[in-house]
Amino acid sequence: MPLLVMKFGGTSVADLARIRNAAQKVKSEVERGYDVIVIVSAMSGKTNELVGWVNETSPMYDAREYDAVVSSGENVTAGLMALTLQEMDVPARSWQGWQVPIQTTSQHGAARFQDIPRANLDAKFAEGFRVAVIAGFQGVSAEGRITTLGRGGSDTTAVAFAAAFDAERCDIYTDVDGIYTTDPRITSKARKLDKISFEEMLELASLGAKVLQTRSVELAMRYKVRLRVLSSFDDTDELSGTLVCDEDEIMESKVVSGVAYSREEAKLTLVTVEDRPGIAAAIFGPLSEAGVNVDMIVQNISEQNYKGREKPVTDMTFSCPVEQVARARKALETARDAGTISYDALEIDEDAAKVSVVGIGMRSHAGVAARMFRALADEGVNIKVIATSEIKISVLIDRKYMELAVQALHDAFELDKAG
Ligand code: ADP
Ligand code: ASP
Ligand code: MG
């Protein structure tokens, strides 16, 4: 039988009525002749609550226990979804990660898929079950411990199952009716896209657009999964939502196709570090070992700093998520105490946000950066750090200007108009 993967995010399973609504959509697909693998998230707000409890109990927690706690939200919705389907006369069974088993690496809190053996689920489908409900976000390590895949990881569970079971499609049901030119909660001018390329969605996701977890887009691109985002609240059909697909399936030819933001960013500056070979490695090695996700990096060379000093010095600025600042500070202070780096001061700005424009058209068009900087200047937004790659430009700015900056860039690149 043809098979579909249907994933329901937190708001789509937020209470029993919504679980029934989602189950109804599953039942419709079963009636159309599909076997279905359903991936569920925890009820909305549940994972945040669990993470909060872990942090309150143990700020420098053991990541194995973090996973034991935060994976539990999905177990509840998986069981409830299977029960709801059974009540609707759909033969369904739930599976936690270890039961499948969804085999992952042992990086607790950020584990990656290794294998999803098909045998157990295939046997159940052969027995006549039509739906397998899988708890998203979780797996099991080689040591036999529960792992989780990072926030938003149920999207990745869905794509991984779609790849492993050759699903006809992987439908991600959420609280918006597709992928927009920017987060529709930031500007009502955001426009829904019919299609978006894997490359662009990958950039948007990694730059903060949480509608899909980055890793899910990576997997879909690698395994050629037909990935679609659509609303669990609307009536939907095969044409609903936004399809993530290959570049050559897309007709739009805009230079910039989307604006993404990441709200909770911090900017750290090491003032007067030695300017010598190996200094970057001495700084960023310990940060990486401490699990700090360093993003933008700028080394400022100022002639001024040379004056009156025996050796050349420089300032090193980088950004990372606000929640990792304490860990970053500790890693840098430890390195300084050990004598591997030296600096006069560590300046920390925890009120930053990152705003980015993304588009494959940038590969062949000049002038995008100038237009972006002009639009921000016209709104009086100061840029703290800039980073570019082939298809994106990101700026770090004061958090209080984030919404304004997203709106200004959306206007400047006329994203409300199809192109
Ligand atoms: P779920 O709980 O279903 O996984 P998420 O909250 O993780 O849902 O993702 C959906 C949210 O992503 C939307 O409510 C929206 O605010 C946000 N979002 C950010 N950028 C975009 C975008 N470009 N298009 C659509 N939604 C976006
Ligand atoms: N419940 C998890 C989270 O909130 C995973 C997910 O919903 O995708 O991050
Ligand atoms: Mg999500």
Tab-separated table of C-alpha atoms and ligand atoms in Angstrom:
chain	number	residue	atom	x	y	z
A	1	MET	CA	0.000	0.000	0.000
A	2	PRO	CA	1.215	3.544	-0.609
A	3	LEU	CA	2.422	5.220	2.553
A	4	LEU	CA	2.288	8.767	3.890
A	5	VAL	CA	4.059	10.396	6.799
A	6	MET	CA	1.953	12.988	8.656
A	7	LYS	CA	3.560	15.046	11.422
A	8	PHE	CA	1.565	17.105	13.914
A	9	GLY	CA	3.368	19.833	15.873
A	10	GLY	CA	2.657	21.001	19.421
A	11	THR	CA	-0.249	23.360	18.733
A	12	SER	CA	-1.878	20.708	16.530
A	13	VAL	CA	-2.052	18.268	19.475
A	14	ALA	CA	-2.437	20.876	22.236
A	15	ASP	CA	-5.534	19.243	23.758
A	16	LEU	CA	-7.847	16.285	23.229
A	17	ALA	CA	-10.073	18.162	20.772
A	18	ARG	CA	-7.085	19.024	18.604
A	19	ILE	CA	-5.806	15.461	18.766
A	20	ARG	CA	-9.248	14.357	17.505
A	21	ASN	CA	-9.034	16.935	14.713
A	22	ALA	CA	-5.586	15.636	13.709
A	23	ALA	CA	-6.765	12.013	13.940
A	24	GLN	CA	-9.639	12.878	11.596
A	25	LYS	CA	-7.104	14.009	8.988
A	26	VAL	CA	-5.214	10.747	9.423
A	27	LYS	CA	-8.421	8.758	9.057
A	28	SER	CA	-9.222	10.565	5.779
A	29	GLU	CA	-5.869	9.491	4.330
A	30	VAL	CA	-6.428	5.907	5.496
A	31	GLU	CA	-9.810	5.968	3.756
A	32	ARG	CA	-8.052	7.154	0.608
A	33	GLY	CA	-6.007	3.963	0.728
A	34	TYR	CA	-2.810	5.025	2.465
A	35	ASP	CA	-0.988	3.389	5.322
A	36	VAL	CA	0.143	6.229	7.545
A	37	ILE	CA	3.064	6.862	9.855
A	38	VAL	CA	2.013	9.643	12.218
A	39	ILE	CA	4.706	11.597	14.062
A	40	VAL	CA	3.561	13.627	17.053
A	41	SER	CA	5.154	16.408	19.087
A	42	ALA	CA	4.426	17.036	22.748
A	43	MET	CA	1.399	19.202	23.532
A	44	SER	CA	2.354	22.849	23.006
A	45	GLY	CA	4.229	24.349	25.936
A	46	LYS	CA	4.982	20.904	27.416
A	47	THR	CA	8.597	20.641	26.270
A	48	ASN	CA	9.329	24.178	27.507
A	49	GLU	CA	7.883	23.238	30.875
A	50	LEU	CA	10.020	20.077	31.050
A	51	VAL	CA	13.172	21.978	30.036
A	52	GLY	CA	12.355	24.564	32.728
A	53	TRP	CA	12.072	21.863	35.384
A	54	VAL	CA	15.435	20.393	34.388
A	55	ASN	CA	17.158	23.796	34.518
A	56	GLU	CA	15.615	24.591	37.882
A	57	THR	CA	16.680	21.255	39.342
A	58	SER	CA	20.198	21.276	37.939
A	59	PRO	CA	21.560	24.253	35.951
A	60	MET	CA	24.636	22.310	34.728
A	61	TYR	CA	22.514	19.204	34.163
A	62	ASP	CA	23.568	15.714	33.062
A	63	ALA	CA	22.388	15.603	29.443
A	64	ARG	CA	21.287	11.960	29.727
A	65	GLU	CA	18.759	12.909	32.386
A	66	TYR	CA	17.721	16.005	30.414
A	67	ASP	CA	16.755	13.645	27.591
A	68	ALA	CA	14.980	11.254	29.974
A	69	VAL	CA	12.790	14.150	31.106
A	70	VAL	CA	12.202	16.216	27.961
A	71	SER	CA	11.442	13.228	25.697
A	72	SER	CA	8.449	12.320	27.845
A	73	GLY	CA	5.993	14.868	26.393
A	74	GLU	CA	5.881	13.001	23.086
A	75	ASN	CA	5.092	9.679	24.809
A	76	VAL	CA	1.818	11.092	26.092
A	77	THR	CA	0.613	12.423	22.731
A	78	ALA	CA	1.658	9.250	20.876
A	79	GLY	CA	-0.477	7.083	23.160
A	80	LEU	CA	-3.408	9.507	23.063
A	81	MET	CA	-3.261	9.728	19.271
A	82	ALA	CA	-3.310	5.913	18.941
A	83	LEU	CA	-6.269	5.694	21.350
A	84	THR	CA	-8.145	8.433	19.483
A	85	LEU	CA	-7.643	6.626	16.178
A	86	GLN	CA	-8.801	3.342	17.701
A	87	GLU	CA	-11.951	5.117	18.927
A	88	MET	CA	-12.500	6.106	15.280
A	89	ASP	CA	-12.164	2.455	14.208
A	90	VAL	CA	-8.740	3.001	12.644
A	91	PRO	CA	-6.336	0.172	13.583
A	92	ALA	CA	-3.439	2.082	15.146
A	93	ARG	CA	-0.538	1.397	17.509
A	94	SER	CA	1.897	3.815	19.189
A	95	TRP	CA	5.680	3.447	19.371
A	96	GLN	CA	8.249	5.221	21.486
A	97	GLY	CA	11.679	5.769	19.981
A	98	TRP	CA	13.355	2.803	21.699
A	99	GLN	CA	10.582	0.442	20.594
A	100	VAL	CA	11.035	1.049	16.852
A	101	PRO	CA	14.048	1.298	17.572
A	102	ILE	CA	15.094	4.721	16.288
A	103	GLN	CA	18.854	4.406	16.584
A	104	THR	CA	20.792	7.632	17.128
A	105	THR	CA	24.207	8.867	18.181
A	106	SER	CA	24.807	9.428	21.900
A	107	GLN	CA	25.021	13.230	21.716
A	108	HIS	CA	22.314	13.822	24.282
A	109	GLY	CA	20.134	16.829	23.507
A	110	ALA	CA	21.393	16.978	19.914
A	111	ALA	CA	21.486	13.367	18.742
A	112	ARG	CA	21.485	12.414	15.068
A	113	PHE	CA	19.765	9.511	13.336
A	114	GLN	CA	21.816	6.482	12.471
A	115	ASP	CA	19.233	3.924	11.454
A	116	ILE	CA	15.529	3.162	11.559
A	117	PRO	CA	15.094	-0.597	11.027
A	118	ARG	CA	11.778	-1.251	9.271
A	119	ALA	CA	11.075	-4.760	10.512
A	120	ASN	CA	8.878	-4.012	13.562
A	121	LEU	CA	6.603	-1.525	11.815
A	122	ASP	CA	6.434	-3.495	8.575
A	123	ALA	CA	5.304	-6.545	10.564
A	124	LYS	CA	2.555	-4.489	12.227
A	125	PHE	CA	1.330	-3.097	8.884
A	126	ALA	CA	1.334	-6.666	7.513
A	127	GLU	CA	-0.910	-7.705	10.430
A	128	GLY	CA	-3.498	-5.170	9.300
A	129	PHE	CA	-2.640	-2.112	11.365
A	130	ARG	CA	-3.079	0.968	9.155
A	131	VAL	CA	-1.398	3.602	11.304
A	132	ALA	CA	1.832	3.631	13.292
A	133	VAL	CA	1.998	6.576	15.673
A	134	ILE	CA	5.570	7.507	16.550
A	135	ALA	CA	6.687	9.745	19.404
A	136	GLY	CA	8.714	12.442	17.652
A	137	PHE	CA	11.932	14.088	18.829
A	138	GLN	CA	13.384	10.974	20.500
A	139	GLY	CA	15.547	7.964	19.813
A	140	VAL	CA	17.807	5.526	21.575
A	141	SER	CA	21.612	5.454	21.729
A	142	ALA	CA	23.866	2.414	21.298
A	143	GLU	CA	24.169	2.444	25.114
A	144	GLY	CA	20.400	1.942	25.306
A	145	ARG	CA	19.596	5.387	26.694
A	146	ILE	CA	16.853	7.722	25.423
A	147	THR	CA	18.164	10.590	23.290
A	148	THR	CA	16.540	13.711	21.840
A	149	LEU	CA	17.229	15.422	18.547
A	150	GLY	CA	17.319	19.105	19.517
A	151	ARG	CA	14.379	21.515	19.724
A	152	GLY	CA	11.956	21.161	16.858
A	153	GLY	CA	13.295	17.633	16.281
A	154	SER	CA	9.955	16.009	15.464
A	155	ASP	CA	10.215	17.518	11.980
A	156	THR	CA	13.398	15.519	11.547
A	157	THR	CA	11.774	12.358	12.900
A	158	ALA	CA	9.086	12.792	10.235
A	159	VAL	CA	11.514	13.211	7.352
A	160	ALA	CA	13.694	10.332	8.555
A	161	PHE	CA	10.669	7.989	8.589
A	162	ALA	CA	9.577	9.243	5.174
A	163	ALA	CA	13.035	8.374	3.824
A	164	ALA	CA	13.278	5.018	5.605
A	165	PHE	CA	9.789	3.877	4.502
A	166	ASP	CA	9.809	5.395	0.977
A	167	ALA	CA	6.768	7.508	1.786
A	168	GLU	CA	4.947	9.144	-1.074
A	169	ARG	CA	5.029	12.440	0.854
A	170	CYS	CA	5.978	13.874	4.212
A	171	ASP	CA	3.300	16.308	5.395
A	172	ILE	CA	4.195	18.624	8.273
A	173	TYR	CA	0.967	19.894	9.851
A	174	THR	CA	1.422	23.043	11.912
A	175	ASP	CA	-0.295	26.261	13.012
A	176	VAL	CA	0.378	28.228	9.799
A	177	ASP	CA	-0.859	27.228	6.368
A	178	GLY	CA	2.566	27.062	4.750
A	179	ILE	CA	6.000	28.618	4.485
A	180	TYR	CA	5.912	32.385	4.122
A	181	THR	CA	8.353	35.008	2.873
A	182	THR	CA	8.899	35.729	6.573
A	183	ASP	CA	7.250	34.758	9.851
A	184	PRO	CA	3.616	35.823	9.341
A	185	ARG	CA	3.510	36.744	13.041
A	186	ILE	CA	5.972	39.593	12.407
A	187	THR	CA	4.307	41.198	9.404
A	188	SER	CA	0.877	40.766	7.888
A	189	LYS	CA	2.499	41.467	4.515
A	190	ALA	CA	4.254	38.083	4.628
A	191	ARG	CA	3.237	36.089	1.553
A	192	LYS	CA	2.662	32.342	1.440
A	193	LEU	CA	4.888	30.534	-1.036
A	194	ASP	CA	3.591	27.634	-3.130
A	195	LYS	CA	7.093	26.224	-3.387
A	196	ILE	CA	10.510	26.909	-1.915
A	197	SER	CA	13.853	25.321	-2.777
A	198	PHE	CA	15.647	23.006	-0.348
A	199	GLU	CA	18.655	25.350	-0.363
A	200	GLU	CA	16.639	28.412	0.592
A	201	MET	CA	14.616	26.593	3.240
A	202	LEU	CA	17.825	25.181	4.674
A	203	GLU	CA	19.257	28.704	5.059
A	204	LEU	CA	16.002	30.153	6.427
A	205	ALA	CA	15.745	27.327	8.970
A	206	SER	CA	19.345	27.588	10.086
A	207	LEU	CA	18.969	31.377	10.405
A	208	GLY	CA	16.022	31.003	12.767
A	209	ALA	CA	12.785	30.335	10.808
A	210	LYS	CA	11.561	27.606	13.131
A	211	VAL	CA	8.771	26.383	10.842
A	212	LEU	CA	11.068	23.430	10.005
A	213	GLN	CA	14.059	22.115	11.932
A	214	THR	CA	17.228	22.619	9.853
A	215	ARG	CA	18.221	18.973	10.000
A	216	SER	CA	14.835	17.904	8.599
A	217	VAL	CA	15.434	20.002	5.482
A	218	GLU	CA	18.940	18.584	5.131
A	219	LEU	CA	17.617	15.024	5.273
A	220	ALA	CA	14.768	15.768	2.862
A	221	MET	CA	17.250	17.239	0.395
A	222	ARG	CA	19.605	14.284	0.684
A	223	TYR	CA	16.930	11.578	0.408
A	224	LYS	CA	14.670	13.429	-2.050
A	225	VAL	CA	11.693	13.407	0.289
A	226	ARG	CA	8.630	15.316	-0.938
A	227	LEU	CA	8.268	17.633	2.013
A	228	ARG	CA	5.233	19.813	2.526
A	229	VAL	CA	4.145	22.256	5.268
A	230	LEU	CA	0.421	22.860	5.806
A	231	SER	CA	-2.145	23.805	8.425
A	232	SER	CA	-3.777	21.302	10.744
A	233	PHE	CA	-6.599	23.792	11.361
A	234	ASP	CA	-7.803	24.201	7.761
A	235	ASP	CA	-9.440	21.826	5.345
A	236	THR	CA	-6.552	20.642	3.216
A	237	ASP	CA	-6.023	18.684	0.018
A	238	GLU	CA	-3.081	17.615	-2.170
A	239	LEU	CA	-2.489	21.199	-3.285
A	240	SER	CA	-2.507	22.853	0.141
A	241	GLY	CA	0.494	24.352	1.858
A	242	THR	CA	4.039	24.852	0.633
A	243	LEU	CA	6.168	22.235	-1.070
A	244	VAL	CA	9.911	22.190	-0.371
A	245	CYS	CA	11.510	21.003	-3.604
A	246	ASP	CA	14.420	21.235	-6.024
A	247	GLU	CA	15.405	24.638	-7.372
A	248	ASP	CA	14.490	23.737	-10.949
A	249	GLU	CA	10.831	23.105	-10.007
A	250	ILE	CA	10.437	26.762	-9.031
A	251	MET	CA	9.183	29.479	-11.329
A	252	GLU	CA	9.660	32.543	-9.111
A	253	SER	CA	12.803	34.474	-9.847
A	254	LYS	CA	13.200	36.893	-7.002
A	255	VAL	CA	16.699	37.758	-5.866
A	256	VAL	CA	15.676	37.574	-2.214
A	257	SER	CA	12.965	35.075	-1.306
A	258	GLY	CA	12.742	35.299	2.454
A	259	VAL	CA	13.689	37.090	5.661
A	260	ALA	CA	14.552	35.137	8.809
A	261	TYR	CA	15.333	36.219	12.336
A	262	SER	CA	16.799	34.801	15.476
A	263	ARG	CA	15.718	36.743	18.545
A	264	GLU	CA	17.927	35.585	21.394
A	265	GLU	CA	21.465	36.349	20.273
A	266	ALA	CA	24.429	37.631	22.274
A	267	LYS	CA	27.545	39.471	21.110
A	268	LEU	CA	30.773	38.825	22.969
A	269	THR	CA	33.974	40.796	22.454
A	270	LEU	CA	37.389	39.849	23.753
A	271	VAL	CA	39.222	43.140	24.068
A	272	THR	CA	42.950	43.200	23.204
A	273	VAL	CA	43.865	39.628	22.497
A	274	GLU	CA	47.263	38.938	21.009
A	275	ASP	CA	47.329	39.132	17.204
A	276	ARG	CA	49.353	36.009	16.422
A	277	PRO	CA	48.981	32.745	14.509
A	278	GLY	CA	46.875	30.285	16.493
A	279	ILE	CA	44.917	32.821	18.511
A	280	ALA	CA	41.587	32.017	16.838
A	281	ALA	CA	42.125	28.312	17.458
A	282	ALA	CA	43.029	29.025	21.094
A	283	ILE	CA	39.780	30.967	21.565
A	284	PHE	CA	37.279	28.962	19.541
A	285	GLY	CA	38.599	25.471	20.375
A	286	PRO	CA	37.573	25.695	24.055
A	287	LEU	CA	34.249	27.334	23.104
A	288	SER	CA	33.423	24.467	20.804
A	289	GLU	CA	34.415	21.891	23.432
A	290	ALA	CA	32.093	23.651	25.872
A	291	GLY	CA	29.219	23.184	23.417
A	292	VAL	CA	28.916	26.866	22.481
A	293	ASN	CA	27.469	27.347	18.988
A	294	VAL	CA	29.538	30.273	17.771
A	295	ASP	CA	27.913	31.921	14.784
A	296	MET	CA	29.281	35.216	13.427
A	297	ILE	CA	32.957	36.076	13.994
A	298	VAL	CA	34.782	39.337	13.404
A	299	GLN	CA	38.380	40.087	14.124
A	300	ASN	CA	38.865	43.830	14.360
A	301	ILE	CA	42.334	45.029	13.522
A	302	SER	CA	42.821	48.569	14.626
A	303	GLU	CA	46.092	50.434	14.158
A	304	GLN	CA	45.153	52.236	17.336
A	305	ASN	CA	45.599	49.059	19.334
A	306	TYR	CA	49.198	48.645	18.280
A	307	LYS	CA	50.296	51.917	19.838
A	308	GLY	CA	52.497	51.648	22.879
A	309	ARG	CA	52.448	47.842	22.930
A	310	GLU	CA	55.271	45.427	22.393
A	311	LYS	CA	53.185	42.887	20.508
A	312	PRO	CA	50.315	43.451	18.055
A	313	VAL	CA	46.835	43.052	19.511
A	314	THR	CA	43.338	42.798	18.135
A	315	ASP	CA	39.715	42.567	19.342
A	316	MET	CA	37.753	39.411	18.625
A	317	THR	CA	33.960	39.600	18.436
A	318	PHE	CA	31.575	36.674	18.041
A	319	SER	CA	27.913	35.862	18.513
A	320	CYS	CA	26.173	32.883	20.107
A	321	PRO	CA	22.710	32.104	21.528
A	322	VAL	CA	22.000	34.045	24.731
A	323	GLU	CA	21.379	30.827	26.659
A	324	GLN	CA	24.997	29.795	26.034
A	325	VAL	CA	26.625	32.976	27.365
A	326	ALA	CA	27.373	31.547	30.824
A	327	ARG	CA	29.081	28.539	29.279
A	328	ALA	CA	31.056	30.755	26.861
A	329	ARG	CA	32.248	33.023	29.659
A	330	LYS	CA	33.362	30.052	31.730
A	331	ALA	CA	35.261	28.472	28.816
A	332	LEU	CA	37.075	31.749	28.053
A	333	GLU	CA	37.952	32.424	31.680
A	334	THR	CA	39.258	28.887	32.071
A	335	ALA	CA	41.442	29.320	28.978
A	336	ARG	CA	42.743	32.635	30.327
A	337	ASP	CA	43.522	31.109	33.729
A	338	ALA	CA	45.358	28.274	31.976
A	339	GLY	CA	47.432	30.880	30.093
A	340	THR	CA	46.440	29.774	26.574
A	341	ILE	CA	44.816	33.153	25.806
A	342	SER	CA	44.973	36.617	27.323
A	343	TYR	CA	42.590	39.551	27.083
A	344	ASP	CA	41.950	42.834	28.916
A	345	ALA	CA	38.179	42.507	29.081
A	346	LEU	CA	35.247	40.386	27.969
A	347	GLU	CA	32.350	42.585	26.872
A	348	ILE	CA	28.963	40.873	26.667
A	349	ASP	CA	25.884	42.302	24.978
A	350	GLU	CA	22.889	40.050	25.615
A	351	ASP	CA	20.366	42.262	23.803
A	352	ALA	CA	21.100	41.347	20.204
A	353	ALA	CA	19.089	39.691	17.451
A	354	LYS	CA	20.045	38.439	14.024
A	355	VAL	CA	18.123	39.300	10.880
A	356	SER	CA	18.948	37.686	7.538
A	357	VAL	CA	17.846	37.857	3.926
A	358	VAL	CA	18.025	34.663	1.855
A	359	GLY	CA	17.754	33.981	-1.855
A	360	ILE	CA	19.396	31.784	-4.476
A	361	GLY	CA	19.136	34.767	-6.836
A	362	MET	CA	21.971	36.399	-4.851
A	363	ARG	CA	24.428	34.086	-6.552
A	364	SER	CA	24.039	36.073	-9.752
A	365	HIS	CA	22.971	39.514	-8.521
A	366	ALA	CA	25.142	42.217	-6.991
A	367	GLY	CA	23.789	45.014	-4.820
A	368	VAL	CA	21.719	43.012	-2.342
A	369	ALA	CA	23.934	43.981	0.596
A	370	ALA	CA	23.819	47.677	-0.322
A	371	ARG	CA	20.022	47.575	-0.563
A	372	MET	CA	19.765	45.773	2.758
A	373	PHE	CA	22.064	48.214	4.576
A	374	ARG	CA	20.232	51.217	3.054
A	375	ALA	CA	16.856	49.882	4.224
A	376	LEU	CA	18.186	49.431	7.775
A	377	ALA	CA	19.883	52.840	7.753
A	378	ASP	CA	16.627	54.512	6.692
A	379	GLU	CA	15.009	53.077	9.827
A	380	GLY	CA	17.916	54.178	12.013
A	381	VAL	CA	18.943	50.590	12.799
A	382	ASN	CA	22.622	50.236	13.672
A	383	ILE	CA	24.425	47.116	12.446
A	384	LYS	CA	26.795	45.472	14.926
A	385	VAL	CA	28.139	42.527	12.907
A	386	ILE	CA	27.689	41.422	9.288
A	387	ALA	CA	28.103	37.943	7.818
A	388	THR	CA	27.528	36.814	4.259
A	389	SER	CA	27.521	33.592	2.280
A	390	GLU	CA	26.574	32.696	-1.266
A	391	ILE	CA	22.824	32.956	-0.726
A	392	LYS	CA	22.388	34.954	2.495
A	393	ILE	CA	23.334	38.149	4.292
A	394	SER	CA	22.929	38.352	8.062
A	395	VAL	CA	23.242	41.308	10.405
A	396	LEU	CA	23.365	41.448	14.167
A	397	ILE	CA	21.344	44.362	15.571
A	398	ASP	CA	19.758	45.561	18.823
A	399	ARG	CA	16.914	43.195	19.714
A	400	LYS	CA	14.467	46.061	20.171
A	401	TYR	CA	14.684	46.827	16.442
A	402	MET	CA	14.220	43.248	15.279
A	403	GLU	CA	10.567	43.414	14.162
A	404	LEU	CA	11.172	46.798	12.543
A	405	ALA	CA	14.172	45.445	10.650
A	406	VAL	CA	12.278	42.378	9.396
A	407	GLN	CA	9.414	44.580	8.181
A	408	ALA	CA	11.769	47.093	6.537
A	409	LEU	CA	13.647	44.351	4.672
A	410	HIS	CA	10.438	42.635	3.619
A	411	ASP	CA	9.335	45.974	2.120
A	412	ALA	CA	12.726	46.820	0.607
A	413	PHE	CA	12.859	43.566	-1.350
A	414	GLU	CA	9.138	43.735	-2.216
A	415	LEU	CA	8.505	40.264	-0.889
A	416	ASP	CA	4.782	40.899	-0.649
A	417	LYS	CA	4.654	40.787	-4.448
A	418	ALA	CA	5.101	37.557	-6.402
A	419	GLY	CA	8.051	37.798	-8.811
B	1	ADP	P1	5.069	23.187	15.417
B	1	ADP	O1	4.736	23.242	16.865
B	1	ADP	O2	3.902	22.777	14.565
B	1	ADP	O3	6.301	22.412	15.111
B	1	ADP	P2	6.550	25.657	15.208
B	1	ADP	O4	6.135	26.693	16.219
B	1	ADP	O5	7.782	24.889	15.484
B	1	ADP	O6	5.305	24.689	14.986
B	1	ADP	O7	6.692	26.322	13.771
B	1	ADP	C1	5.625	27.066	13.221
B	1	ADP	C2	5.870	28.547	13.442
B	1	ADP	O8	6.992	28.962	12.676
B	1	ADP	C3	4.769	29.457	12.945
B	1	ADP	O9	3.756	29.601	13.924
B	1	ADP	C4	5.494	30.764	12.643
B	1	ADP	O10	5.331	31.719	13.669
B	1	ADP	C5	6.963	30.365	12.599
B	1	ADP	N1	7.656	30.806	11.373
B	1	ADP	C6	8.870	31.409	11.350
B	1	ADP	N2	9.219	31.712	10.099
B	1	ADP	C7	8.230	31.280	9.294
B	1	ADP	C8	8.023	31.312	7.875
B	1	ADP	N3	8.936	31.838	7.043
B	1	ADP	N4	6.887	30.778	7.387
B	1	ADP	C9	5.965	30.238	8.217
B	1	ADP	N5	6.099	30.187	9.571
B	1	ADP	C10	7.216	30.702	10.108
B	2	ASP	N1	8.521	18.882	21.457
B	2	ASP	C1	9.841	19.181	20.943
B	2	ASP	C2	10.120	20.669	21.019
B	2	ASP	O1	9.258	21.427	21.449
B	2	ASP	C3	10.062	18.664	19.556
B	2	ASP	C4	9.121	19.210	18.519
B	2	ASP	O2	8.022	19.664	18.833
B	2	ASP	O3	9.480	19.145	17.342
B	2	ASP	O4	11.182	21.094	20.683
B	3	MG	MG	8.373	22.890	15.234
